[in-house]
PDB file of C-alpha atoms in Angstrom:
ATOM      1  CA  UNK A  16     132.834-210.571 -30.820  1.00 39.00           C
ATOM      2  CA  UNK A  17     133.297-212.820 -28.091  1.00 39.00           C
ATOM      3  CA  UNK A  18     132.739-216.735 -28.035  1.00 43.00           C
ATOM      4  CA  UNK A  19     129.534-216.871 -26.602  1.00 49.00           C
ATOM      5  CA  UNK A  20     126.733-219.393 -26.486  1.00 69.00           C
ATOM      6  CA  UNK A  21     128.492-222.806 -27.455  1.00 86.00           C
ATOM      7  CA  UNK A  22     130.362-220.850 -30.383  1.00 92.00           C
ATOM      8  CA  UNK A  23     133.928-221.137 -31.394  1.00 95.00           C
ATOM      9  CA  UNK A  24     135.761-219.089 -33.714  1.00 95.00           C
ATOM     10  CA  UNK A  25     137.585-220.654 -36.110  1.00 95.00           C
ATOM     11  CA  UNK A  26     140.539-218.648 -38.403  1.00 94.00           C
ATOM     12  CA  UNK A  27     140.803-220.678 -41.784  1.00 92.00           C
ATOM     13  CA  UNK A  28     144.206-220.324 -41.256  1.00 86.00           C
ATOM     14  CA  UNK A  29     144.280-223.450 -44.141  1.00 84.00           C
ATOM     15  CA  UNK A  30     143.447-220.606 -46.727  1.00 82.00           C
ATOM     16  CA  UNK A  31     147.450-219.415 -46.334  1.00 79.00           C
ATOM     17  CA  UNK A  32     148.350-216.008 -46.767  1.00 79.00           C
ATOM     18  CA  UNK A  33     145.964-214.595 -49.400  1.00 81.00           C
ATOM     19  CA  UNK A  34     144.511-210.908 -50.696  1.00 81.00           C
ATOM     20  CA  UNK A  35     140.881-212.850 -51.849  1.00 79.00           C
ATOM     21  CA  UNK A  36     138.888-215.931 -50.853  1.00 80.00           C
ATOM     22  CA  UNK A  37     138.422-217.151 -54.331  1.00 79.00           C
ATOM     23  CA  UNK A  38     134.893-218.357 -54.672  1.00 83.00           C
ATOM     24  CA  UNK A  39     132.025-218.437 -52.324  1.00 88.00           C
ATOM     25  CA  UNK A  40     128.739-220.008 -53.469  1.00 88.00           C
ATOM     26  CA  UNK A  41     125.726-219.489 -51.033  1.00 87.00           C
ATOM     27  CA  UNK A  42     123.328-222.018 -50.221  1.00 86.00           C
ATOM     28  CA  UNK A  43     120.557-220.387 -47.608  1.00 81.00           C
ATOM     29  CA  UNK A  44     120.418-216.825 -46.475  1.00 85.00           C
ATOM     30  CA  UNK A  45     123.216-214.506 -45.818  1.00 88.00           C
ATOM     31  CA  UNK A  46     123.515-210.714 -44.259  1.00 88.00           C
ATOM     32  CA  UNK A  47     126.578-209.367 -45.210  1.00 89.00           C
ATOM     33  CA  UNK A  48     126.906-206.875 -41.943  1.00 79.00           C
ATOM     34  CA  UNK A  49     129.812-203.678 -41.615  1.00 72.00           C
ATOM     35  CA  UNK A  50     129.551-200.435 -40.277  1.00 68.00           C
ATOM     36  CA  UNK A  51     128.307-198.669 -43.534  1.00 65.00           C
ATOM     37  CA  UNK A  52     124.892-200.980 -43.655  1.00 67.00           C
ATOM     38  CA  UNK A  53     124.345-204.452 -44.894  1.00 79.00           C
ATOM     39  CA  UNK A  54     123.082-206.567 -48.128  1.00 85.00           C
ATOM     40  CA  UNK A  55     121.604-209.869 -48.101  1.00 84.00           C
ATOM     41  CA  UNK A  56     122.351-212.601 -50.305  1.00 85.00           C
ATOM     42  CA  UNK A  57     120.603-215.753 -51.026  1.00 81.00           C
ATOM     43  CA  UNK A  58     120.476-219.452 -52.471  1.00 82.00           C
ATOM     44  CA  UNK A  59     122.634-219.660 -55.601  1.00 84.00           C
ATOM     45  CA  UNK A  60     124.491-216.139 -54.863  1.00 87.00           C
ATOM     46  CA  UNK A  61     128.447-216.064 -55.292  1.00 90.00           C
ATOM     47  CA  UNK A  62     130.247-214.195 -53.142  1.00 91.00           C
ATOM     48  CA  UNK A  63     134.019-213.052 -53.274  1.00 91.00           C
ATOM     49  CA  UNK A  64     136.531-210.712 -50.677  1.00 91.00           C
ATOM     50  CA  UNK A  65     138.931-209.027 -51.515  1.00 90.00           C
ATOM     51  CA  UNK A  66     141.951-207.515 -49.268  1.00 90.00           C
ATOM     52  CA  UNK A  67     143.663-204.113 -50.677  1.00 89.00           C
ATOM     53  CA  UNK A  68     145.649-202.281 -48.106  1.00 86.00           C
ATOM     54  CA  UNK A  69     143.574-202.647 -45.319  1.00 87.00           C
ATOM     55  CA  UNK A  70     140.590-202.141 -46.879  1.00 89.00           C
ATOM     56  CA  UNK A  71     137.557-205.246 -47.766  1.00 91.00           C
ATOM     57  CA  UNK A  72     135.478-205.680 -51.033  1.00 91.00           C
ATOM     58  CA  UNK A  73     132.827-207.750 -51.199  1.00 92.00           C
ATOM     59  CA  UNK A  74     131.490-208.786 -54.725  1.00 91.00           C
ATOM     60  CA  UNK A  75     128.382-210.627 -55.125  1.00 89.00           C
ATOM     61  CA  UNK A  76     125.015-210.139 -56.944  1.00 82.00           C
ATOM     62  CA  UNK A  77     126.623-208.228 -60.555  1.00 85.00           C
ATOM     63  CA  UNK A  78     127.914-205.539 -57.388  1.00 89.00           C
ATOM     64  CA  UNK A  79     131.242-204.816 -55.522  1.00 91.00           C
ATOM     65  CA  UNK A  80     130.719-203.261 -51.778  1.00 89.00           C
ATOM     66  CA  UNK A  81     133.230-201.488 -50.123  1.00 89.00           C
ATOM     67  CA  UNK A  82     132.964-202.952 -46.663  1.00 90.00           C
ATOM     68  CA  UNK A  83     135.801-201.344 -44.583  1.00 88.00           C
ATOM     69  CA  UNK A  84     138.317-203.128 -42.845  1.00 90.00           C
ATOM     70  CA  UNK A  85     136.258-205.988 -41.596  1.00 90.00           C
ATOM     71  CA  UNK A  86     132.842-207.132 -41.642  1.00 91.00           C
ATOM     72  CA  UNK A  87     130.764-209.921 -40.389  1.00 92.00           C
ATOM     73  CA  UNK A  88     128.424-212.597 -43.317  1.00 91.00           C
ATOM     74  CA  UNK A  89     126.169-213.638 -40.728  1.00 90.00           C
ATOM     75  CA  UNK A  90     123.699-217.037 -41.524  1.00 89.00           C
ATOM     76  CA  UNK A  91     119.855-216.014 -41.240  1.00 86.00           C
ATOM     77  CA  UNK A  92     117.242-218.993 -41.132  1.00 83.00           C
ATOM     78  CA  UNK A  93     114.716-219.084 -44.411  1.00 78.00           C
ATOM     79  CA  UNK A  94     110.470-219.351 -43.291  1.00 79.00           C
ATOM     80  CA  UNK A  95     110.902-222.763 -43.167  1.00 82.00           C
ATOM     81  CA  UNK A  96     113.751-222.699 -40.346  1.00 80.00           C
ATOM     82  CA  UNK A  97     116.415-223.835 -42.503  1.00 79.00           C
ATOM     83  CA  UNK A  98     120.151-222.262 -42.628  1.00 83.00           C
ATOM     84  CA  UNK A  99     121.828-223.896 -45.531  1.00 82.00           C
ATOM     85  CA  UNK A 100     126.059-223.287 -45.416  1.00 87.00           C
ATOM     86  CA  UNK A 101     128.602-221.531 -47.491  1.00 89.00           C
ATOM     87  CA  UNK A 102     131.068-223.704 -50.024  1.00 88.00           C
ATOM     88  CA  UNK A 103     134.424-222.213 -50.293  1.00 87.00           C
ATOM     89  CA  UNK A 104     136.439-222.893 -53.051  1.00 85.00           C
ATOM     90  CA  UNK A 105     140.107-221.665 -53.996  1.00 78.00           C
ATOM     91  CA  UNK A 106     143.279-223.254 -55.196  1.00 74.00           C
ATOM     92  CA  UNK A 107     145.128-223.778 -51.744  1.00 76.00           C
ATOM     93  CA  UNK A 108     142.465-226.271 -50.615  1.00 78.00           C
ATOM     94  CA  UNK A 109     139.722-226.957 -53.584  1.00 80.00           C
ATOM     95  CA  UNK A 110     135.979-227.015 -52.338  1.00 87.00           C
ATOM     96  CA  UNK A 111     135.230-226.875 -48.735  1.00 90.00           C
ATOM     97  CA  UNK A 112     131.207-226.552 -47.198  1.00 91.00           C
ATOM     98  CA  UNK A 113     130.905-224.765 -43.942  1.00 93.00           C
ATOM     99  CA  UNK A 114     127.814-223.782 -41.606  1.00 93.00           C
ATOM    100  CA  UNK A 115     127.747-220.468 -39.342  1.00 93.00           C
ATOM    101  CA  UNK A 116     129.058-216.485 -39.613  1.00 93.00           C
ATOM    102  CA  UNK A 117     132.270-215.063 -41.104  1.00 93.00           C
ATOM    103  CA  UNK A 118     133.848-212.565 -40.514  1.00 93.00           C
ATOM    104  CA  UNK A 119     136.793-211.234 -42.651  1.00 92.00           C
ATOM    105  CA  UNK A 120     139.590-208.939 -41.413  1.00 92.00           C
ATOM    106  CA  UNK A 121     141.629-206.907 -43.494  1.00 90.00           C
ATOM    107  CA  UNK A 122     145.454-205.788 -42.583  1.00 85.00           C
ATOM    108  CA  UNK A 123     147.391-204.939 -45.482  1.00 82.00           C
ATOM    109  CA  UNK A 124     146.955-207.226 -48.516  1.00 84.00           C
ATOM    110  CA  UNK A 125     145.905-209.652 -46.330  1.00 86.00           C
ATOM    111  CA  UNK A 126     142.802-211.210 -45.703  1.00 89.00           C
ATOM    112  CA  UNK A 127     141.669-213.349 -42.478  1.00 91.00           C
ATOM    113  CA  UNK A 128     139.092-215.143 -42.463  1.00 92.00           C
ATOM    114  CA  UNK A 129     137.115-216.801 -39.027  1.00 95.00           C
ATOM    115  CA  UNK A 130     134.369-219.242 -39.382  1.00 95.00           C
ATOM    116  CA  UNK A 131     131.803-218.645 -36.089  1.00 95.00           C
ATOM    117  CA  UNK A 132     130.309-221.956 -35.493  1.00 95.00           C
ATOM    118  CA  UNK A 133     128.130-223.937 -33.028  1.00 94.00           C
ATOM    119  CA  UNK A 134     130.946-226.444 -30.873  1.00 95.00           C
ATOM    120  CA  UNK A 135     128.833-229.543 -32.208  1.00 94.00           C
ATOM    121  CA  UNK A 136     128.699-228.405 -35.536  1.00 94.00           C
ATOM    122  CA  UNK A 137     132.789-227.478 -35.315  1.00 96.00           C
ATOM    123  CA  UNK A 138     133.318-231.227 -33.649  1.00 97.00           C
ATOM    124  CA  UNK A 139     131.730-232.687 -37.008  1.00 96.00           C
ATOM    125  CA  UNK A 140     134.409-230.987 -39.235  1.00 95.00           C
ATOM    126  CA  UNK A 141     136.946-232.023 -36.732  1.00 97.00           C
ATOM    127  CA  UNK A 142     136.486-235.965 -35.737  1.00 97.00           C
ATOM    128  CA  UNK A 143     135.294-236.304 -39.723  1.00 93.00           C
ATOM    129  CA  UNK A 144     139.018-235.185 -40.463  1.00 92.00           C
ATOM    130  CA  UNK A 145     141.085-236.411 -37.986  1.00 92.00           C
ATOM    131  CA  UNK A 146     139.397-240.133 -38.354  1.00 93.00           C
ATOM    132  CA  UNK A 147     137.001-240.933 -41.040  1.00 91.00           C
ATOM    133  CA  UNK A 148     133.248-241.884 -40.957  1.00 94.00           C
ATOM    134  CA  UNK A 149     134.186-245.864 -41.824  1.00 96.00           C
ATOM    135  CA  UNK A 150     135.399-245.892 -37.848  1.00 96.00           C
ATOM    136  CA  UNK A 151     134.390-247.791 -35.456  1.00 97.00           C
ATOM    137  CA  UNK A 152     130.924-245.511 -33.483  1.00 97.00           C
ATOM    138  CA  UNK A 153     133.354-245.957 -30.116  1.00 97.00           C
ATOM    139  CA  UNK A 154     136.419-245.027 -31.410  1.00 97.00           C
ATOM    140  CA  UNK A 155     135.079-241.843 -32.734  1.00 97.00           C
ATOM    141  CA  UNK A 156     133.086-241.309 -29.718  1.00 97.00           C
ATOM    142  CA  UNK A 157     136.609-241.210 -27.845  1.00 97.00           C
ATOM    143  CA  UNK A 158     138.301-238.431 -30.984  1.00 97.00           C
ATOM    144  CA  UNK A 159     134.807-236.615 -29.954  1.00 97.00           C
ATOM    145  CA  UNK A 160     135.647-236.271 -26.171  1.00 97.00           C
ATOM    146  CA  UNK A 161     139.013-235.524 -26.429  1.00 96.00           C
ATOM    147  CA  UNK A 162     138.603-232.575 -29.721  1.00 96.00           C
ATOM    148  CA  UNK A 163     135.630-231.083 -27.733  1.00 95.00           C
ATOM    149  CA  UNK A 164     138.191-231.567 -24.104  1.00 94.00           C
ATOM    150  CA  UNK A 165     140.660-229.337 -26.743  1.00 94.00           C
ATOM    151  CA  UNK A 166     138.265-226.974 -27.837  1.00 94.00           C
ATOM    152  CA  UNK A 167     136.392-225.939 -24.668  1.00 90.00           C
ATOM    153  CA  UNK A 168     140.719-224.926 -23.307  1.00 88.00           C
ATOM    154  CA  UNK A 169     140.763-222.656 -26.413  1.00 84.00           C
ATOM    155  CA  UNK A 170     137.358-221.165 -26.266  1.00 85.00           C
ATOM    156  CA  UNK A 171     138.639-218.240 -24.007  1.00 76.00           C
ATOM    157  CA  UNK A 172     136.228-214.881 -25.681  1.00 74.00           C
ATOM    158  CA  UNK A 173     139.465-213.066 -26.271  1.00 78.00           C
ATOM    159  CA  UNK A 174     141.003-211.926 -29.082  1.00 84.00           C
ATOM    160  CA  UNK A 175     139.194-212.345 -32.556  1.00 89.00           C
ATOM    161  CA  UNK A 176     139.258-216.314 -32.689  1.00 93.00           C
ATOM    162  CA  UNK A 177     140.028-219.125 -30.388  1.00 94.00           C
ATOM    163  CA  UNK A 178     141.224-221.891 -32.535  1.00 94.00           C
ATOM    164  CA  UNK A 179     142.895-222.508 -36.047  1.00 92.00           C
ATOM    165  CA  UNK A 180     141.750-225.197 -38.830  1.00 93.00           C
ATOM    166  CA  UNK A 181     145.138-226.871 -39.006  1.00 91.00           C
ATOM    167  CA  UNK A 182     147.451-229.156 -37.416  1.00 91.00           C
ATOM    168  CA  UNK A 183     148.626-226.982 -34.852  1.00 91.00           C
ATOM    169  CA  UNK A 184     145.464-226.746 -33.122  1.00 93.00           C
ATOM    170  CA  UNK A 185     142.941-229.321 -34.729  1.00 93.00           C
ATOM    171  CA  UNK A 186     142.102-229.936 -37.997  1.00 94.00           C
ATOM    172  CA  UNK A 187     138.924-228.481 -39.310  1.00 94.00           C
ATOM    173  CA  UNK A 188     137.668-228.653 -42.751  1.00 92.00           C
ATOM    174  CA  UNK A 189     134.087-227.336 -42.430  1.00 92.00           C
ATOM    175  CA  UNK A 190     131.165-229.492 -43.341  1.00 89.00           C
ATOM    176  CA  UNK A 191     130.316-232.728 -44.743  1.00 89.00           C
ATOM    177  CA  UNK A 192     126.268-233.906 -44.363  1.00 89.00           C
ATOM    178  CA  UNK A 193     127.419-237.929 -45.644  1.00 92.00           C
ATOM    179  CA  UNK A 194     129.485-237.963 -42.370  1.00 94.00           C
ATOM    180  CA  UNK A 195     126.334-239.539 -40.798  1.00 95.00           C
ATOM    181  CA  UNK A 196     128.612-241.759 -37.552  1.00 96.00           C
ATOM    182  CA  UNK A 197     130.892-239.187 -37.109  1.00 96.00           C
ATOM    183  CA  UNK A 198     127.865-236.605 -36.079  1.00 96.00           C
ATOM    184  CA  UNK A 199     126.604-239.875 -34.206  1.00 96.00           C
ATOM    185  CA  UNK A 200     129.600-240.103 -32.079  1.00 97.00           C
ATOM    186  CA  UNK A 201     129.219-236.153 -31.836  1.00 97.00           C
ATOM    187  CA  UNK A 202     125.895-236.273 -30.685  1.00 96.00           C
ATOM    188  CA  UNK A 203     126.219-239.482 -28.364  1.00 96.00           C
ATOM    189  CA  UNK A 204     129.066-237.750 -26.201  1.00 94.00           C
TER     190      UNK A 204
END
């Protein structure tokens, strides 16, 4: 799945090495999508994967799905328009809120996870986490130019992501609606 249409592909490479994502509570529509069919899961759902040999398991809704080695949880909009997000929560990083498609990738007892996310929406989770939303409206304008300058050199449709949530690339943390100047800035540039 190439990067297509303002979308970046994020790994979550902040998870670490794990087998299982620990808990993922739904807020808006999801269609978990693989090769063998798909389910749909809605407000108030929790999810979990799970990575044995190189094969996925999705639990959610009282059922466990054998998914193969990767699948896609793709973000459908509700009658009203609305998307909602997915909250992530494990013991590596605590509770994290993200917006877009998944897709998980098994490979031994290892899963990896990428977040598929509009470039705007990805630039809020950066500039929120590299400065803060107290900033100065210019000074995160500038962290907005230069992490979207970043991302567009890493958005190259190759491979199965372009860009990791850490450090060595920029740091991304999903998220946060309160970060009302930082998606200013975002917005502005």
């Amino acid at each position: 799945q190439a990067a297509v249409d303002g979308m970046i592909r994020v790994r979550l490479d902040s998870m670490g090495t794990v087998s299982t994502t620990g808990t993922m509570s739904v807020s808006g529509y999801y269609v978990a999508e693989s090769s063998s069919g798909g389910v749909t899961f809605s407000k108030g759902d929790t999810l979990s994967v799970t990575a044995s040999g190189s094969q996925l398991t999705l639990t959610g809704g009282g059922q466990s799905y054998s998914m193969g080695s990767s699948f896609t949880l793709s973000q459908r909009q509700d009658a009203n328009g609305n998307t909602g997000l997915i909250t992530l929560s494990n013991t590596r990083f605590g509770t994290r809120s993200y917006q877009g498609d998944f897709t998980f990738y098994a490979s031994g007892n290892t899963l990896t996870i990428v977040n598929t996310v509009y470039l705007e929406t990805y630039l809020y989770g950066v500039v929120g986490n590299e400065m803060d939303n107290a900033w100065p409206l210019e000074a995160l304008k500038a962290q907005a130019v230069a992490a979207r300058t970043y991302a567009y050199m890493d958005m190259t449709g190759s491979g199965t992501y372009d860009i990791g949530d850490t450090t060595n690339d920029q740091v991304y943390k999903g998220y946060r609606a309160s970060d009302d100047v930082v998606m200013r800035a975002v917005n502005e540039t």
